[in-house]
Amino acid sequence: MPQPVRLSVQTLEVLSALTTEPSSWRHGYDLARETGLKSGTLYPILIRLADRKLVEARWEDEQPAGRPRRHLYRLTSDGVAVASEALATAAAKRRTAAAAPAPRLARGNS
Amino acid sequence: MDRLALWLTWLLDGAARLLPSGRRLWVEAVRAEAGQVPAGRQRLSWIAGGLWLAVREANVARKIGYWLGIGAIAVIGGWIAWLGFLGTAATDAEAVTDRFRIVVLLTALVGLPWLARRHGLFGPVGPSVIARFVRVAGCAGLCGLGLIVLRIDAHAKGNIMGNGRFNPVEEFCGLAARIRQGTYAGITAGVIGGLLCTFIFLFFVFLIVLGPLIGVLGGRVGAALAADHLPSRRTDRSISADLFISD
């Protein structure tokens, strides 16, 4: 059972992108386009997720014509579980924040 | 801008070599994707992110601090040993002891980290038995060496606190007094030594990162020079051929 981890907003975005099709392999630029993250942010997140065995990575099997082989990523079964839980928690927090009354401002002016 | 992206890509190739294989593949992954990113600012940003990843994963700041520390310790240790050496006449039998002490101390300070660096001396140790043995034996060896030095100090003639008997308090006081003698000089020497080690480290980084880039640029300059000269040679040959035919 993976240990509970505190996930940043950017990590949640990556997990969310990977969760859309958990069984399919995604490449880095594809994830960067979907999440809007720069490579300097995206790859450290992928490294940490891979270190925690939440993401598995591999190179493309065959050498495509005209470009180098890509590094591919997808969630592990633990990753799917952690991502589902974390995304559900984040969504619940957002709902709670949206339902809460707006803070009263400028009390003296009312 | 494309030329800049090309140079940054070469730099990224070099930076990848700084990393252990487990981390290198991530930088290579960024490199592999760079060609798919639209040219221009987006591609530059992508490659720059890869360089940042390499710097971050190579723990460059930690390595600079490590080499500063090692250099400072080595130079301060050498300086203190040198002070002990200066206090003894060259013809004195004690001088042999001091020379031996300097050689052993410097060998331990330089040799042990060099031997054990692959397994992370003073840091996380590798999972192998050999790695753990090297770390423990290195620390134990240095502690033993320290005790031997203290013991020699206690029995050396004309030493600060030596009276021939083994008294740990007096011996530590004697060592402290000896360290006080060389404090200012030692700090200066430590700073200089640390800076030297850092420069050496950065020089190696420079070689590793920029070596391939310089090689490629050198090749390109050579190719350009050859391209400038080849047509004229061909012309000369064709002229001489024409002359030969006319003859």
CSV table of C-alpha atoms in Angstrom, one decimal:
chain,number,residue,atom,x,y,z
A,1,MET,CA,0.0,0.0,0.0
A,2,PRO,CA,1.6,3.3,-1.0
A,3,GLN,CA,2.3,5.8,1.7
A,4,PRO,CA,0.0,8.9,1.8
A,5,VAL,CA,1.7,11.8,0.1
A,6,ARG,CA,1.1,15.5,-0.1
A,7,LEU,CA,0.6,16.4,-3.7
A,8,SER,CA,1.1,19.8,-5.2
A,9,VAL,CA,-1.3,21.4,-7.6
A,10,GLN,CA,1.0,20.7,-10.5
A,11,THR,CA,1.4,17.1,-9.5
A,12,LEU,CA,-2.4,16.8,-9.4
A,13,GLU,CA,-2.6,18.2,-12.9
A,14,VAL,CA,-0.1,15.6,-14.1
A,15,LEU,CA,-2.0,12.8,-12.4
A,16,SER,CA,-5.3,14.1,-13.8
A,17,ALA,CA,-3.8,14.0,-17.3
A,18,LEU,CA,-2.5,10.5,-16.8
A,19,THR,CA,-5.8,9.4,-15.4
A,20,THR,CA,-7.9,10.2,-18.5
A,21,GLU,CA,-6.6,7.1,-20.1
A,22,PRO,CA,-4.7,5.1,-17.5
A,23,SER,CA,-3.9,2.2,-19.7
A,24,SER,CA,-2.4,4.2,-22.5
A,25,TRP,CA,1.2,5.4,-22.6
A,26,ARG,CA,1.7,9.1,-22.8
A,27,HIS,CA,4.9,11.1,-23.8
A,28,GLY,CA,6.3,14.1,-22.0
A,29,TYR,CA,5.4,16.8,-24.6
A,30,ASP,CA,1.9,15.5,-24.8
A,31,LEU,CA,1.5,15.8,-21.0
A,32,ALA,CA,3.1,19.2,-21.1
A,33,ARG,CA,0.6,20.5,-23.6
A,34,GLU,CA,-2.3,19.1,-21.7
A,35,THR,CA,-1.2,20.4,-18.3
A,36,GLY,CA,0.5,23.6,-19.5
A,37,LEU,CA,3.6,22.8,-17.4
A,38,LYS,CA,7.1,23.6,-18.6
A,39,SER,CA,9.6,20.7,-19.0
A,40,GLY,CA,11.5,21.9,-16.0
A,41,THR,CA,8.4,21.4,-13.8
A,42,LEU,CA,6.9,18.4,-15.5
A,43,TYR,CA,9.9,16.1,-15.5
A,44,PRO,CA,10.8,16.5,-11.8
A,45,ILE,CA,7.2,15.6,-11.0
A,46,LEU,CA,7.4,12.5,-13.3
A,47,ILE,CA,10.7,11.5,-11.6
A,48,ARG,CA,9.2,11.7,-8.1
A,49,LEU,CA,6.1,9.8,-9.2
A,50,ALA,CA,8.3,7.1,-10.8
A,51,ASP,CA,10.5,7.0,-7.6
A,52,ARG,CA,7.3,6.3,-5.6
A,53,LYS,CA,6.2,3.6,-8.1
A,54,LEU,CA,3.1,5.6,-9.0
A,55,VAL,CA,4.2,6.0,-12.6
A,56,GLU,CA,6.0,3.5,-14.8
A,57,ALA,CA,8.2,4.6,-17.7
A,58,ARG,CA,9.6,3.0,-20.8
A,59,TRP,CA,11.1,3.9,-24.1
A,60,GLU,CA,9.3,3.4,-27.4
A,61,ASP,CA,9.9,-0.1,-28.7
A,62,GLU,CA,10.7,0.7,-32.3
A,63,GLN,CA,12.8,3.5,-33.7
A,64,PRO,CA,10.4,5.8,-35.6
A,65,ALA,CA,11.5,7.4,-38.8
A,66,GLY,CA,12.7,11.0,-38.5
A,67,ARG,CA,12.7,11.4,-34.8
A,68,PRO,CA,14.3,9.8,-31.7
A,69,ARG,CA,12.5,7.3,-29.6
A,70,ARG,CA,10.3,8.8,-27.0
A,71,HIS,CA,10.1,8.1,-23.3
A,72,LEU,CA,6.6,7.0,-22.3
A,73,TYR,CA,4.7,7.2,-19.1
A,74,ARG,CA,1.5,5.7,-17.5
A,75,LEU,CA,0.1,5.2,-14.1
A,76,THR,CA,0.8,2.0,-12.2
A,77,SER,CA,-2.1,0.3,-10.3
A,78,ASP,CA,-0.9,2.0,-7.1
A,79,GLY,CA,-0.7,5.3,-9.1
A,80,VAL,CA,-4.3,4.9,-10.3
A,81,ALA,CA,-5.5,4.4,-6.7
A,82,VAL,CA,-3.5,7.3,-5.4
A,83,ALA,CA,-4.5,9.6,-8.2
A,84,SER,CA,-8.2,8.7,-7.9
A,85,GLU,CA,-8.1,9.4,-4.2
A,86,ALA,CA,-6.1,12.6,-4.5
A,87,LEU,CA,-8.2,14.0,-7.3
A,88,ALA,CA,-11.4,13.1,-5.4
A,89,THR,CA,-10.1,14.9,-2.3
A,90,ALA,CA,-9.0,17.9,-4.3
A,91,ALA,CA,-12.5,18.1,-6.0
A,92,ALA,CA,-14.2,17.8,-2.6
A,93,LYS,CA,-12.0,20.7,-1.2
A,94,ARG,CA,-12.9,22.8,-4.2
A,95,ARG,CA,-16.6,22.1,-3.7
A,96,THR,CA,-16.4,23.0,0.0
A,97,ALA,CA,-14.5,26.2,-0.8
A,98,ALA,CA,-17.1,27.2,-3.5
A,99,ALA,CA,-20.0,26.4,-1.1
A,100,ALA,CA,-18.6,28.5,1.8
A,101,PRO,CA,-20.0,32.0,2.1
A,102,ALA,CA,-17.8,34.8,0.8
A,103,PRO,CA,-15.8,36.6,3.5
A,104,ARG,CA,-17.3,39.9,4.6
A,105,LEU,CA,-15.1,42.7,3.5
A,106,ALA,CA,-14.8,46.3,4.9
A,107,ARG,CA,-17.0,45.7,7.9
A,108,GLY,CA,-16.9,49.4,8.9
A,109,ASN,CA,-18.3,50.6,5.5
A,110,SER,CA,-21.5,48.6,5.6
B,1,MET,CA,17.1,31.4,-32.4
B,2,ASP,CA,17.4,27.9,-34.0
B,3,ARG,CA,21.2,28.1,-33.6
B,4,LEU,CA,20.7,28.9,-29.9
B,5,ALA,CA,18.4,26.0,-29.6
B,6,LEU,CA,21.0,23.8,-31.3
B,7,TRP,CA,23.7,24.9,-28.9
B,8,LEU,CA,21.4,24.4,-25.9
B,9,THR,CA,20.7,20.9,-27.2
B,10,TRP,CA,24.4,20.1,-27.3
B,11,LEU,CA,24.7,21.5,-23.8
B,12,LEU,CA,21.9,19.3,-22.7
B,13,ASP,CA,23.6,16.3,-24.2
B,14,GLY,CA,26.7,17.2,-22.2
B,15,ALA,CA,24.7,17.8,-19.0
B,16,ALA,CA,23.1,14.4,-19.3
B,17,ARG,CA,26.6,12.9,-19.0
B,18,LEU,CA,26.9,14.4,-15.5
B,19,LEU,CA,24.1,12.3,-14.2
B,20,PRO,CA,24.0,8.7,-13.0
B,21,SER,CA,22.3,6.4,-15.5
B,22,GLY,CA,19.1,6.2,-13.5
B,23,ARG,CA,18.7,10.0,-13.8
B,24,ARG,CA,20.3,10.4,-17.2
B,25,LEU,CA,17.5,8.8,-19.1
B,26,TRP,CA,15.1,11.6,-17.9
B,27,VAL,CA,17.3,14.3,-19.4
B,28,GLU,CA,17.5,12.1,-22.5
B,29,ALA,CA,13.8,12.0,-22.5
B,30,VAL,CA,13.6,15.8,-22.6
B,31,ARG,CA,16.2,15.8,-25.3
B,32,ALA,CA,14.2,13.2,-27.4
B,33,GLU,CA,11.0,15.4,-27.2
B,34,ALA,CA,12.8,18.6,-28.1
B,35,GLY,CA,12.4,18.0,-31.8
B,36,GLN,CA,8.6,17.7,-31.5
B,37,VAL,CA,8.3,21.0,-29.8
B,38,PRO,CA,7.5,23.9,-32.2
B,39,ALA,CA,10.7,25.8,-33.0
B,40,GLY,CA,11.3,29.2,-31.5
B,41,ARG,CA,10.7,30.3,-27.9
B,42,GLN,CA,8.7,27.2,-27.0
B,43,ARG,CA,11.6,24.9,-28.0
B,44,LEU,CA,14.1,27.1,-26.2
B,45,SER,CA,12.0,27.0,-23.1
B,46,TRP,CA,11.7,23.2,-23.3
B,47,ILE,CA,15.4,22.6,-23.6
B,48,ALA,CA,16.1,25.2,-20.9
B,49,GLY,CA,13.8,23.1,-18.7
B,50,GLY,CA,15.9,20.1,-19.5
B,51,LEU,CA,19.0,21.9,-18.4
B,52,TRP,CA,17.4,23.0,-15.2
B,53,LEU,CA,16.4,19.3,-14.6
B,54,ALA,CA,20.0,18.2,-15.2
B,55,VAL,CA,21.4,20.8,-12.7
B,56,ARG,CA,18.8,19.9,-10.2
B,57,GLU,CA,19.2,16.2,-10.5
B,58,ALA,CA,23.0,16.4,-10.5
B,59,ASN,CA,22.9,18.2,-7.1
B,60,VAL,CA,25.5,20.7,-8.4
B,61,ALA,CA,25.2,23.0,-5.4
B,62,ARG,CA,25.7,20.0,-3.0
B,63,LYS,CA,28.7,18.9,-4.9
B,64,ILE,CA,30.3,22.3,-4.8
B,65,GLY,CA,29.7,22.4,-1.1
B,66,TYR,CA,31.1,18.9,-0.7
B,67,TRP,CA,34.3,19.8,-2.6
B,68,LEU,CA,34.7,23.1,-0.7
B,69,GLY,CA,34.4,21.1,2.6
B,70,ILE,CA,36.8,18.4,1.5
B,71,GLY,CA,39.3,20.9,0.2
B,72,ALA,CA,39.1,23.0,3.4
B,73,ILE,CA,39.6,19.9,5.6
B,74,ALA,CA,42.5,18.6,3.5
B,75,VAL,CA,44.3,22.0,3.6
B,76,ILE,CA,43.7,22.7,7.3
B,77,GLY,CA,44.9,19.1,8.1
B,78,GLY,CA,47.9,19.5,6.0
B,79,TRP,CA,48.7,22.9,7.5
B,80,ILE,CA,48.4,21.7,11.0
B,81,ALA,CA,50.7,18.7,10.2
B,82,TRP,CA,53.1,21.1,8.5
B,83,LEU,CA,53.2,23.2,11.7
B,84,GLY,CA,54.2,20.1,13.6
B,85,PHE,CA,56.8,19.4,11.0
B,86,LEU,CA,58.3,22.9,11.3
B,87,GLY,CA,58.8,22.5,15.0
B,88,THR,CA,61.3,19.7,14.6
B,89,ALA,CA,64.8,19.7,13.2
B,90,ALA,CA,65.4,17.8,10.0
B,91,THR,CA,68.1,15.7,11.6
B,92,ASP,CA,65.9,14.8,14.6
B,93,ALA,CA,64.5,11.3,14.8
B,94,GLU,CA,61.1,13.0,15.6
B,95,ALA,CA,61.2,14.5,12.1
B,96,VAL,CA,60.8,11.0,10.6
B,97,THR,CA,57.7,10.6,12.7
B,98,ASP,CA,56.4,13.9,11.5
B,99,ARG,CA,57.0,13.1,7.9
B,100,PHE,CA,55.3,9.8,8.3
B,101,ARG,CA,52.4,11.5,10.0
B,102,ILE,CA,52.1,14.0,7.1
B,103,VAL,CA,52.1,11.3,4.5
B,104,VAL,CA,49.6,9.2,6.3
B,105,LEU,CA,47.3,12.1,7.1
B,106,LEU,CA,47.3,13.4,3.6
B,107,THR,CA,46.9,10.0,2.1
B,108,ALA,CA,43.9,9.3,4.4
B,109,LEU,CA,42.3,12.7,3.6
B,110,VAL,CA,42.8,12.4,-0.1
B,111,GLY,CA,42.8,8.7,-0.7
B,112,LEU,CA,39.8,7.5,1.4
B,113,PRO,CA,37.2,9.9,-0.1
B,114,TRP,CA,38.6,9.0,-3.5
B,115,LEU,CA,38.3,5.3,-2.9
B,116,ALA,CA,34.8,5.5,-1.4
B,117,ARG,CA,33.3,8.3,-3.5
B,118,ARG,CA,31.3,5.9,-5.6
B,119,HIS,CA,29.5,4.7,-2.5
B,120,GLY,CA,28.9,8.1,-1.0
B,121,LEU,CA,31.3,8.8,1.9
B,122,PHE,CA,29.6,10.9,4.6
B,123,GLY,CA,26.3,10.3,2.9
B,124,PRO,CA,23.9,7.6,2.0
B,125,VAL,CA,25.8,4.4,1.5
B,126,GLY,CA,25.3,1.9,-1.3
B,127,PRO,CA,23.5,-1.4,-0.6
B,128,SER,CA,26.6,-3.5,-1.0
B,129,VAL,CA,28.6,-5.0,1.9
B,130,ILE,CA,31.8,-3.5,0.4
B,131,ALA,CA,30.3,0.0,0.4
B,132,ARG,CA,29.4,-0.3,4.1
B,133,PHE,CA,32.8,-1.8,4.9
B,134,VAL,CA,34.7,1.0,3.1
B,135,ARG,CA,32.7,3.7,5.0
B,136,VAL,CA,33.0,2.1,8.4
B,137,ALA,CA,36.7,1.2,7.9
B,138,GLY,CA,37.4,4.7,6.6
B,139,CYS,CA,35.9,6.4,9.6
B,140,ALA,CA,37.5,3.9,12.0
B,141,GLY,CA,40.8,4.3,10.3
B,142,LEU,CA,40.7,8.1,10.6
B,143,CYS,CA,39.7,7.9,14.3
B,144,GLY,CA,42.5,5.4,14.9
B,145,LEU,CA,44.9,7.7,13.1
B,146,GLY,CA,43.8,10.6,15.3
B,147,LEU,CA,44.5,8.6,18.4
B,148,ILE,CA,47.9,7.6,17.2
B,149,VAL,CA,48.7,11.3,16.4
B,150,LEU,CA,47.6,12.3,19.9
B,151,ARG,CA,49.7,9.5,21.4
B,152,ILE,CA,52.8,10.6,19.4
B,153,ASP,CA,52.2,14.2,20.5
B,154,ALA,CA,52.1,13.2,24.2
B,155,HIS,CA,55.5,11.4,24.0
B,156,ALA,CA,57.3,13.8,21.6
B,157,LYS,CA,60.1,15.8,23.1
B,158,GLY,CA,59.5,19.5,23.6
B,159,ASN,CA,55.8,19.3,22.7
B,160,ILE,CA,53.3,21.7,24.1
B,161,MET,CA,51.6,19.5,26.7
B,162,GLY,CA,53.6,16.2,26.4
B,163,ASN,CA,54.9,14.7,29.6
B,164,GLY,CA,55.3,11.1,28.6
B,165,ARG,CA,52.1,9.8,30.2
B,166,PHE,CA,48.9,9.1,28.4
B,167,ASN,CA,46.4,11.6,29.7
B,168,PRO,CA,43.4,12.1,27.3
B,169,VAL,CA,42.6,15.5,28.7
B,170,GLU,CA,46.1,16.8,28.4
B,171,GLU,CA,46.4,15.3,25.0
B,172,PHE,CA,43.2,17.0,23.7
B,173,CYS,CA,44.4,20.2,25.3
B,174,GLY,CA,47.7,19.9,23.5
B,175,LEU,CA,46.0,19.3,20.2
B,176,ALA,CA,43.7,22.3,20.8
B,177,ALA,CA,46.8,24.5,21.5
B,178,ARG,CA,48.4,23.3,18.4
B,179,ILE,CA,45.2,24.0,16.4
B,180,ARG,CA,45.1,27.5,17.9
B,181,GLN,CA,48.6,28.2,16.6
B,182,GLY,CA,47.4,27.7,13.1
B,183,THR,CA,43.9,28.9,13.3
B,184,TYR,CA,44.1,32.1,11.2
B,185,ALA,CA,46.6,30.5,8.7
B,186,GLY,CA,44.4,27.4,8.7
B,187,ILE,CA,41.2,29.3,7.9
B,188,THR,CA,42.9,31.1,5.1
B,189,ALA,CA,44.5,27.9,3.8
B,190,GLY,CA,41.1,26.2,4.1
B,191,VAL,CA,39.3,28.9,2.1
B,192,ILE,CA,42.0,28.8,-0.6
B,193,GLY,CA,42.0,25.0,-0.7
B,194,GLY,CA,38.2,24.9,-0.9
B,195,LEU,CA,38.1,27.4,-3.7
B,196,LEU,CA,40.8,25.4,-5.6
B,197,CYS,CA,38.9,22.2,-5.2
B,198,THR,CA,35.7,23.9,-6.4
B,199,PHE,CA,37.5,25.4,-9.4
B,200,ILE,CA,38.9,21.9,-10.2
B,201,PHE,CA,35.4,20.4,-9.9
B,202,LEU,CA,33.9,23.2,-12.1
B,203,PHE,CA,36.8,22.6,-14.6
B,204,PHE,CA,35.8,19.0,-15.0
B,205,VAL,CA,32.2,19.9,-15.3
B,206,PHE,CA,33.2,22.4,-18.0
B,207,LEU,CA,35.2,19.6,-19.8
B,208,ILE,CA,32.3,17.1,-19.6
B,209,VAL,CA,29.6,19.5,-20.7
B,210,LEU,CA,31.4,21.6,-23.2
B,211,GLY,CA,33.8,19.0,-24.5
B,212,PRO,CA,31.4,17.5,-27.1
B,213,LEU,CA,30.2,21.0,-28.0
B,214,ILE,CA,33.8,22.2,-28.7
B,215,GLY,CA,34.5,19.0,-30.7
B,216,VAL,CA,31.5,19.6,-32.9
B,217,LEU,CA,32.2,23.3,-33.3
B,218,GLY,CA,35.9,22.4,-34.2
B,219,GLY,CA,34.6,19.9,-36.7
B,220,ARG,CA,32.3,22.5,-38.3
B,221,VAL,CA,35.1,25.1,-38.5
B,222,GLY,CA,37.3,22.5,-40.1
B,223,ALA,CA,34.6,21.6,-42.6
B,224,ALA,CA,34.0,25.2,-43.4
B,225,LEU,CA,37.7,25.8,-44.0
B,226,ALA,CA,37.9,22.8,-46.2
B,227,ALA,CA,34.8,23.9,-48.1
B,228,ASP,CA,36.5,27.3,-48.7
B,229,HIS,CA,39.7,25.7,-50.1
B,230,LEU,CA,38.3,22.7,-52.1
B,231,PRO,CA,36.8,24.7,-55.0
B,232,SER,CA,40.1,26.6,-55.6
B,233,ARG,CA,42.0,23.3,-55.7
B,234,ARG,CA,39.5,21.9,-58.1
B,235,THR,CA,39.9,25.0,-60.3
B,236,ASP,CA,43.7,24.6,-60.2
B,237,ARG,CA,43.3,21.0,-61.2
B,238,SER,CA,40.9,21.8,-64.0
B,239,ILE,CA,43.2,24.5,-65.2
B,240,SER,CA,46.2,22.2,-65.2
B,241,ALA,CA,44.2,19.5,-66.9
B,242,ASP,CA,43.2,22.0,-69.6
B,243,LEU,CA,46.8,23.0,-70.1
B,244,PHE,CA,47.8,19.3,-70.3
B,245,ILE,CA,45.1,18.7,-72.9
B,246,SER,CA,46.1,21.8,-74.9
B,247,ASP,CA,49.7,20.6,-74.9
